[in-house]
Amino acid sequence: MYRLALNMLFGDRAKLAMLLCGLSFSALLMAQQTSVFFGIMSWTYTPVVNIRAHVWVSDPMVEQANDAKPMRDTELGRVRSVDGVAWVAPLHTSFLQARMVDGNFKLITLVGIDADTFAGAPAQITQGRIEDLRLPNTVIVDEWGAQLMGRPVKGPDGKITNVPLKPGDVFEINDIEARIVGICKVRRAFTGGPFVYTTYDRSKTYTLGARRTLSFMLAEPVAGVTPAELCHRIETETGLKAWTTDTVIWDWSERSLAKNTFWWFWKNTGIPFSFGTAVALGLFVGIAVSGQTFYSFVLENLKYFAAIKAMGASMGVLARMLIIQAVTAGLIGFGLGAGMAQAIGRVMIEKGMPPFVMFPQVLLATLALTMGISIVSAIIGIVKVSRVDAATVFRG
Amino acid sequence: MSTNNPIAVSARKVEIAFGVGEAKIFALKQADFTARRGELIMLVGPSGCGKTTLLSVIAGTLTPQAGEIEVFGQRLDGLSQAELTAFRQKNLGFVFQSFNLIPTLTVIENVMVPLLIQGTKHALARSKAAAILEQVGLKGREESSPNALSGGQQQRVAIARALVHEPTLLICDEPTSALDKDTGAQIMQMIRDLSRSPQRCVVVVTHDFRIFRFADRIAEMEDGRISRVIDDSSTLEIQPHL
Ligand SMILES: Nc1ncnc2c1ncn2[C@@H]1O[C@H](COP(=O)(O)OP(=O)(O)O)[C@@H](O)[C@H]1O
Ligand SMILES: [Mg+2]
């Protein structure tokens, strides 16, 4: 009988299509909105991803990766002397205005890295070489920045196109020349503008000799010492704060800078709320649409369920038929919706806009919610069928 | 002929009322009705006299408010819904006026339903359904959709479905009223031929006097009760008031 229940479901292609549309749409909406949300949230710890170090050291008051409380350069020596430290490199980050050749100002994130080790350098340099940063007044700009700071140029056909910055181009930071020697590819950040890389020492020049420029220190443990262990040693010996750089935000590793950054934004900004509203809306629309289509499926078949009931099917059998129908529709709808979300996500990841991170947890939650919608619909159907009088089969 | 056969259905002083207060209508008023095994009995009468209601009581889909109903020695009044369901599953076959075939299932799947409800294995149910479909002349149409069939063919599917699990009580409510005269007669002939068995009782509700000749006995209903029972249907050729 359960096989027939499925055949009943698949027999009406138009109804089934409607039902699957509703279910997959809601699954898509939920998975998609949540993934964009986590994508945006993952941008909050972009520095941790881009900088690639095992241990970050900061002022003890720092709470997250975008919150630099500059330290004195002498702190480098203190950390270097901690047992288990292989090396330490300085890192500067600050938000500055850059002036383009045409006189326009753009907000940038200046990143100063150690010129000896290049610790914290971008992983992917698409044009130029990192070593050229050792030349005077040079910077490396990320692709997004190259686009953003590019110049509109009128072509021979009169069409205006944006010509991105390229190696050799020059702009100014605080009236000091910045000559581009490379273009890199890095992940975008939640705060500030595009990334402009320079050496740590030159970042002091660009920031006009600010008293403290040591935003973070990047440290590497010697072989046999775990990052977490090194963090512990650094903290106890220097009184500074040390962080690990794993980007798992779900576990409870207290030292993860990415995790602390993520949850800091979660607690201190309105993003979770506004996105929560979007996700709730998706869920709501999903429940309404698919609940409604499943309900109309049941209504349309009520007459036949009544006939089956009259022929002696127990409520248990009828209930199981409805649950099988609903759960099957729910599973297919989830599959389609999650598949679509993933396909759209792939395009988004390629473009980098909007950010998209689909955690398995999100998929599981979407599955659970889609199943929930199906089960609720089935229960409504079961109540409806249980109320239908078997005697109605004799009435036209 | 069948007057000495064992009693299959016995209704005594059955009362059914619909609605409450001013709007209360008595559909059955102290109705008495008896049918025996081995006979085809017709329940006839004008529209609204209570035929379908009485049939529902006999079928165990409607519980009377007063009176007794006994089918194959089993009292139906007082049974729980679950017990009534089990009773119908085992003993009853239905043919409805509006066929009530499930349009999203194939012809053979529709016929398999009563067997599957009883827990028969899918393969066995299929072969039994195929066999009875052949008997009603629908071999080759097993995989069709019911909607692709004519009214007469659909009712033949319904007959196959009603008999596939060999019920001892076959209940037919106006089986020919959605069909033309010739098709109606063919269907009635088929019900009569296929359902005939010394163990089985067939109750056919109709107000189509053209098929009266297929009955062994005719119980005439009027205003919620049986007004007379005619043992020889040939005496009842044309009744203009029906
Ligand atoms: N579910 C119901 N609710 C209210 N009245 C009903 C219902 N079913 C039947 N009736 C009434 O009971 C009477 C008998 O109906 P029915 O048994 O269907 O007659 P028949 O089948 O002989 O045409 C009619 O007056 C009808 O209107
Ligand atoms: Mg009727």
Short mmCIF file of C-alpha atoms in Angstrom, two decimals, chain B residues 5 7 10 17 45 58 66 68 97-98 103 108 113 121 126 159-160 204 210:
data_model
loop_
_atom_site.label_atom_id
_atom_site.label_comp_id
_atom_site.label_asym_id
_atom_site.label_seq_id
_atom_site.Cartn_x
_atom_site.Cartn_y
_atom_site.Cartn_z
CA ASN B 5 -30.73 -19.33 2.75
CA ILE B 7 -29.54 -14.52 6.79
CA SER B 10 -30.46 -8.01 9.32
CA ALA B 17 -31.37 11.38 11.91
CA GLY B 45 -37.28 3.95 -4.08
CA ILE B 58 -25.19 -2.08 6.43
CA ALA B 66 -31.14 3.38 17.46
CA GLU B 68 -29.81 -3.19 15.68
CA GLN B 97 -22.11 5.52 -8.34
CA SER B 98 -19.17 7.79 -9.12
CA PRO B 103 -6.99 8.74 -10.92
CA ILE B 108 -4.43 -2.60 -11.90
CA VAL B 113 -6.03 -1.71 -3.17
CA LYS B 121 2.05 -9.20 -0.81
CA ARG B 126 -0.94 -7.98 -8.72
CA ILE B 159 -16.41 -4.19 -10.00
CA ALA B 160 -13.03 -5.92 -10.25
CA VAL B 204 -27.76 -3.02 -5.01
CA ARG B 210 -34.63 -0.87 -16.26
#
